[in-house]
């Protein structure tokens, strides 16, 4: 197993994520790279290795990634339910990280585009300090709590 149609495959078994190794036979997806990075940042064990077709039926979780769909859980393969048929805990963790990352960059883009802020930046901290300040905003408990509330309960 290397990939799905125009998307990359991830499986979770016993708390470890696995995805096929990037090579000449595999789509080198941007979202795949993002999930690899987010997994490492979250401290989730992840291995790039060959995945056997029968591992899909034994997996606790299966996900696919692509630019157009970002990251999506797979609840059923053919007639077989994957795991308990619901979004798994590692999917939720990676999805939350991805949403926080997207919100961070959208906030930075929005704030940086405001003319008043541009004038303030000219007389205030340099761009690096500004980026660090925005990072502090997005990682504050209040911002994370608001994003978690927006995601709702699974």
XYZ file of N, CA and C in Angstrom:
462
model
N 0.856 -1.172 0.000
C 0.000 0.000 0.000
C 0.898 1.229 0.000
N 0.669 2.144 -0.964
C 1.481 3.362 -0.995
C 0.649 4.618 -0.812
N -0.513 4.687 -1.465
C -1.340 5.883 -1.367
C -2.745 5.578 -1.859
N -3.649 6.526 -1.581
C -5.003 6.446 -2.135
C -5.009 7.306 -3.398
N -6.135 7.392 -4.059
C -6.221 8.187 -5.280
C -5.977 9.660 -4.959
N -4.848 10.189 -5.400
C -4.453 11.586 -5.191
C -4.347 11.976 -3.723
N -4.080 11.035 -2.867
C -3.918 11.347 -1.448
C -2.951 10.360 -0.797
N -2.422 10.767 0.331
C -1.501 9.922 1.083
C -2.244 9.210 2.204
N -1.729 8.052 2.588
C -2.366 7.210 3.600
C -1.526 7.191 4.874
N -2.212 7.242 5.996
C -1.597 7.102 7.314
C -2.402 6.056 8.071
N -1.715 5.220 8.835
C -2.410 4.300 9.728
C -1.897 4.534 11.142
N -2.721 4.196 12.109
C -2.345 4.266 13.519
C -2.580 2.893 14.119
N -1.581 2.402 14.805
C -1.704 1.134 15.523
C -0.953 1.267 16.839
N -1.636 1.010 17.935
C -1.030 1.053 19.271
C -0.298 2.367 19.528
N -0.914 3.483 19.153
C -0.367 4.800 19.456
C 0.763 5.264 18.557
N 1.036 4.531 17.495
C 2.110 4.916 16.571
C 1.528 5.124 15.175
N 1.948 6.208 14.545
C 1.504 6.519 13.189
C 2.511 5.936 12.209
N 2.000 5.413 11.101
C 2.870 4.934 10.021
C 2.324 5.450 8.694
N 3.230 5.776 7.807
C 2.883 6.188 6.452
C 3.981 5.689 5.522
N 3.649 5.377 4.300
C 4.687 4.878 3.391
C 5.834 5.883 3.210
N 7.003 5.353 3.052
C 8.207 6.146 2.836
C 8.104 6.877 1.504
N 8.458 8.157 1.501
C 8.447 8.929 0.258
C 9.536 8.407 -0.670
N 9.128 8.025 -1.875
C 10.083 7.555 -2.876
C 9.525 7.881 -4.256
N 10.071 7.292 -5.286
C 9.629 7.582 -6.655
C 8.222 7.065 -6.953
N 7.695 6.183 -6.113
C 6.380 5.590 -6.350
C 5.277 6.259 -5.550
N 5.611 7.293 -4.800
C 4.669 7.889 -3.862
C 4.483 9.372 -4.138
N 3.254 9.820 -4.022
C 2.930 11.234 -4.104
C 3.582 11.946 -2.916
N 4.436 12.920 -3.192
C 5.098 13.684 -2.126
C 4.197 14.860 -1.756
N 3.171 14.592 -0.988
C 2.164 15.599 -0.685
C 2.612 16.636 0.322
N 2.160 17.865 0.098
C 2.431 18.967 1.025
C 1.751 18.694 2.359
N 0.511 18.238 2.310
C -0.231 17.960 3.548
C 0.384 16.764 4.268
N 0.895 15.801 3.520
C 1.610 14.672 4.127
C 2.789 15.190 4.945
N 3.563 16.083 4.360
C 4.717 16.662 5.067
C 4.280 17.418 6.312
N 3.165 18.145 6.201
C 2.638 18.879 7.352
C 2.260 17.928 8.478
N 1.583 16.827 8.151
C 1.180 15.854 9.172
C 2.414 15.213 9.817
N 3.427 14.917 9.032
C 4.673 14.385 9.603
C 5.256 15.371 10.604
N 5.303 16.647 10.219
C 5.855 17.682 11.087
C 5.014 17.862 12.352
N 3.709 17.946 12.190
C 2.826 18.122 13.353
C 2.924 16.941 14.312
N 3.026 15.729 13.763
C 3.151 14.539 14.605
C 4.415 14.603 15.446
N 5.491 14.975 14.813
C 6.763 15.084 15.553
C 6.690 16.166 16.614
N 6.088 17.313 16.270
C 5.956 18.411 17.244
C 5.089 18.009 18.433
N 4.088 17.169 18.180
C 3.192 16.709 19.247
C 3.790 15.538 20.039
N 4.952 15.061 19.616
C 5.595 13.945 20.312
C 4.953 12.597 20.030
N 4.246 12.501 18.926
C 3.596 11.248 18.557
C 4.577 10.423 17.722
N 4.835 9.180 18.111
C 5.748 8.347 17.317
C 5.221 8.178 15.892
N 6.078 8.390 14.919
C 5.692 8.234 13.523
C 6.827 7.583 12.755
N 6.470 6.633 11.914
C 7.465 5.931 11.108
C 7.062 5.990 9.649
N 8.034 6.212 8.804
C 7.840 6.101 7.369
C 8.365 4.725 6.983
N 7.451 3.875 6.508
C 7.812 2.492 6.208
C 6.790 1.885 5.257
N 7.101 0.715 4.766
C 6.131 0.000 3.938
C 4.919 -0.366 4.791
N 3.749 -0.253 4.191
C 2.511 -0.633 4.867
C 1.865 -1.745 4.047
N 1.606 -2.841 4.698
C 0.960 -3.967 4.040
C -0.540 -3.727 3.966
N -1.157 -4.202 2.923
C -2.592 -4.012 2.724
C -3.401 -4.531 3.913
N -2.988 -5.672 4.476
C -3.739 -6.226 5.618
C -3.630 -5.358 6.875
N -2.634 -4.478 6.945
C -2.516 -3.582 8.096
C -3.676 -2.598 8.163
N -4.262 -2.271 7.017
C -5.410 -1.358 7.011
C -6.571 -1.937 7.810
N -6.776 -3.237 7.694
C -7.894 -3.868 8.401
C -7.613 -4.047 9.891
N -6.350 -3.981 10.272
C -5.980 -4.150 11.674
C -5.710 -2.821 12.376
N -5.754 -1.709 11.635
C -5.397 -0.400 12.185
C -6.444 0.116 13.163
N -5.978 0.873 14.146
C -6.873 1.560 15.078
C -7.495 2.784 14.407
N -6.702 3.425 13.529
C -7.151 4.599 12.786
C -6.516 4.555 11.403
N -7.226 5.105 10.431
C -6.680 5.305 9.090
C -7.077 6.708 8.662
N -6.123 7.446 8.074
C -6.395 8.787 7.565
C -5.879 8.883 6.148
N -6.410 9.847 5.436
C -5.829 10.222 4.152
C -5.595 11.729 4.182
N -4.601 12.170 3.430
C -4.298 13.595 3.347
C -4.149 13.997 1.891
N -4.558 15.216 1.603
C -4.382 15.822 0.290
C -4.610 17.321 0.455
N -4.077 18.089 -0.447
C -4.228 19.536 -0.357
C -5.696 19.937 -0.358
N -6.504 19.307 -1.173
C -7.911 19.706 -1.291
C -8.768 19.283 -0.103
N -8.381 18.203 0.578
C -9.189 17.712 1.705
C -8.465 17.848 3.037
N -7.213 18.303 3.002
C -6.347 18.400 4.168
C -6.159 17.034 4.808
N -6.723 16.817 5.983
C -6.595 15.510 6.637
C -7.999 15.006 6.960
N -8.271 13.776 6.548
C -9.596 13.205 6.747
C -9.476 11.799 7.315
N -10.311 11.466 8.309
C -10.301 10.094 8.825
C -11.033 9.158 7.871
N -10.640 7.921 7.889
C -11.332 6.877 7.130
C -12.034 5.995 8.153
N -13.352 5.938 8.087
C -14.122 5.172 9.067
C -14.486 3.769 8.586
N -14.417 3.574 7.259
C -14.812 2.289 6.704
C -13.978 2.022 5.453
N -13.503 0.805 5.324
C -12.814 0.349 4.120
C -13.581 -0.852 3.619
N -14.146 -0.701 2.418
C -15.072 -1.691 1.878
C -16.195 -1.876 2.888
N -16.389 -3.056 3.405
C -17.463 -3.272 4.378
C -16.960 -3.340 5.809
N -15.689 -3.049 6.020
C -15.110 -3.187 7.355
C -14.940 -1.827 8.021
N -15.400 -1.741 9.261
C -15.244 -0.517 10.047
C -13.807 -0.432 10.537
N -13.232 0.764 10.442
C -11.872 1.006 10.933
C -11.964 1.402 12.405
N -11.195 0.719 13.247
C -11.223 1.017 14.686
C -12.631 0.886 15.223
N -13.093 1.952 15.894
C -14.466 1.930 16.416
C -15.434 2.665 15.491
N -14.952 3.023 14.304
C -15.810 3.691 13.332
C -15.973 5.178 13.561
N -15.179 5.742 14.482
C -15.254 7.172 14.805
C -13.874 7.800 14.650
N -13.824 9.125 14.694
C -12.542 9.828 14.663
C -11.711 9.380 15.862
N -10.487 8.946 15.600
C -9.623 8.451 16.665
C -8.893 9.560 17.403
N -8.338 9.253 18.566
C -7.669 10.267 19.387
C -6.454 10.913 18.715
N -5.678 10.158 17.957
C -4.523 10.770 17.303
C -4.954 11.631 16.117
N -5.999 11.210 15.408
C -6.537 12.068 14.351
C -6.974 13.392 14.957
N -7.716 13.346 16.057
C -8.207 14.575 16.698
C -7.053 15.482 17.109
N -6.010 14.897 17.631
C -4.854 15.680 18.080
C -4.160 16.361 16.893
N -3.934 15.622 15.819
C -3.278 16.181 14.642
C -4.191 17.208 13.971
N -5.472 16.913 13.887
C -6.419 17.847 13.279
C -6.445 19.159 14.058
N -6.477 19.069 15.380
C -6.472 20.270 16.222
C -5.199 21.071 15.980
N -4.059 20.410 15.914
C -2.790 21.090 15.653
C -2.810 21.781 14.298
N -3.396 21.103 13.322
C -3.466 21.669 11.978
C -4.379 22.896 11.962
N -5.505 22.840 12.671
C -6.418 23.979 12.744
C -5.743 25.148 13.447
N -5.047 24.885 14.554
C -4.331 25.952 15.260
C -3.275 26.584 14.362
N -2.551 25.764 13.617
C -1.525 26.275 12.709
C -2.158 27.153 11.639
N -3.254 26.689 11.045
C -3.934 27.473 10.014
C -4.451 28.788 10.584
N -5.037 28.742 11.769
C -5.546 29.959 12.402
C -4.414 30.935 12.678
N -3.290 30.425 13.114
C -2.116 31.262 13.388
C -1.706 32.016 12.125
N -1.556 31.294 11.015
C -1.113 31.942 9.781
C -2.167 32.880 9.208
N -3.444 32.536 9.345
C -4.501 33.431 8.874
C -4.513 34.713 9.693
N -4.331 34.599 11.013
C -4.277 35.772 11.869
C -3.084 36.644 11.490
N -1.929 36.018 11.290
C -0.740 36.790 10.910
C -0.979 37.524 9.597
N -1.546 36.843 8.610
C -1.811 37.480 7.317
C -2.778 38.643 7.462
N -3.832 38.442 8.257
C -4.830 39.489 8.447
C -4.218 40.699 9.136
N -3.503 40.467 10.232
C -2.921 41.577 10.972
C -1.847 42.297 10.176
N -1.062 41.565 9.435
C 0.005 42.193 8.657
C -0.540 43.016 7.497
N -1.777 42.762 7.082
C -2.328 43.489 5.944
C -2.993 44.799 6.351
N -3.199 45.021 7.619
C -3.857 46.237 8.072
C -2.904 47.428 7.965
N -3.305 48.494 7.269
C -2.436 49.668 7.108
C -2.007 50.277 8.442
N -2.910 50.346 9.418
C -2.559 50.935 10.713
C -1.476 50.118 11.401
N -1.566 48.812 11.274
C -0.567 47.954 11.892
C 0.772 48.110 11.202
N 0.741 48.283 9.889
C 1.983 48.491 9.151
C 2.676 49.756 9.649
N 1.896 50.809 9.893
C 2.476 52.055 10.408
C 3.047 51.831 11.803
N 2.322 51.062 12.622
C 2.802 50.776 13.975
C 4.094 49.971 13.929
N 4.135 48.998 13.013
C 5.334 48.168 12.901
C 6.550 49.004 12.514
N 6.326 50.025 11.664
C 7.446 50.866 11.233
C 8.139 51.548 12.396
N 7.388 51.900 13.422
C 7.986 52.586 14.562
C 8.169 51.682 15.760
N 7.717 50.455 15.648
C 7.754 49.544 16.782
C 8.745 48.423 16.563
N 8.366 47.246 17.015
C 9.284 46.106 16.915
C 9.530 45.706 15.459
N 10.642 45.056 15.222
C 10.913 44.593 13.849
C 10.015 43.403 13.514
N 10.065 42.981 12.251
C 9.157 41.922 11.788
C 9.317 40.639 12.588
N 10.538 40.299 12.970
C 10.739 39.060 13.728
C 10.037 39.150 15.082
N 10.201 40.291 15.769
C 9.521 40.465 17.047
C 8.011 40.395 16.862
N 7.535 40.995 15.769
C 6.116 40.998 15.486
C 5.601 39.572 15.301
N 6.337 38.769 14.522
C 5.950 37.380 14.323
C 5.944 36.619 15.642
N 6.937 36.859 16.502
C 6.986 36.178 17.788
C 5.815 36.600 18.666
N 5.463 37.892 18.621
C 4.314 38.355 19.395
C 3.037 37.672 18.929
N 2.860 37.531 17.615
C 1.675 36.847 17.104
C 1.681 35.380 17.496
N 2.870 34.773 17.492
C 2.964 33.385 17.920
C 2.521 33.263 19.378
N 2.921 34.208 20.211
C 2.496 34.196 21.617
C 0.983 34.344 21.731
N 0.403 35.189 20.883
C -1.055 35.361 20.885
C -1.739 34.035 20.558
N -1.281 33.380 19.493
C -1.945 32.162 19.045
C -1.715 30.977 19.969
N -0.654 30.993 20.754
C -0.422 29.877 21.655
C -0.895 30.170 23.074
N -1.488 31.354 23.275
C -2.003 31.657 24.606
C -3.177 30.734 24.907
N -3.399 30.493 26.184
C -4.489 29.609 26.590
C -5.840 30.098 26.085
N -6.042 31.417 26.077
C -7.322 31.973 25.645
C -7.568 31.667 24.167
N -6.560 31.897 23.315
C -6.730 31.647 21.879
C -6.966 30.158 21.617
N -6.192 29.317 22.262
C -6.351 27.871 22.075
C -7.729 27.434 22.564
N -8.170 27.973 23.688
C -9.479 27.638 24.228
C -10.593 28.042 23.265
N -10.471 29.229 22.660
C -11.491 29.690 21.716
C -11.527 28.794 20.477
N -10.364 28.386 19.996
C -10.319 27.511 18.823
C -10.878 26.142 19.184
N -10.539 25.634 20.356
C -11.096 24.354 20.794
C -12.617 24.421 20.876
N -13.146 25.536 21.384
C -14.591 25.689 21.462
C -15.214 25.700 20.071
N -14.534 26.376 19.144
C -15.045 26.437 17.765
C -15.039 25.049 17.121
N -14.054 24.214 17.471
C -14.005 22.857 16.921
C -15.139 21.996 17.473
N -15.593 22.343 18.655
C -16.672 21.576 19.259
C -16.183 20.261 19.834
N -17.085 19.579 20.446
C -16.763 18.286 21.034
C -17.011 17.181 20.031
N -16.124 16.211 19.994
C -16.335 15.047 19.135
C -17.144 14.030 19.898
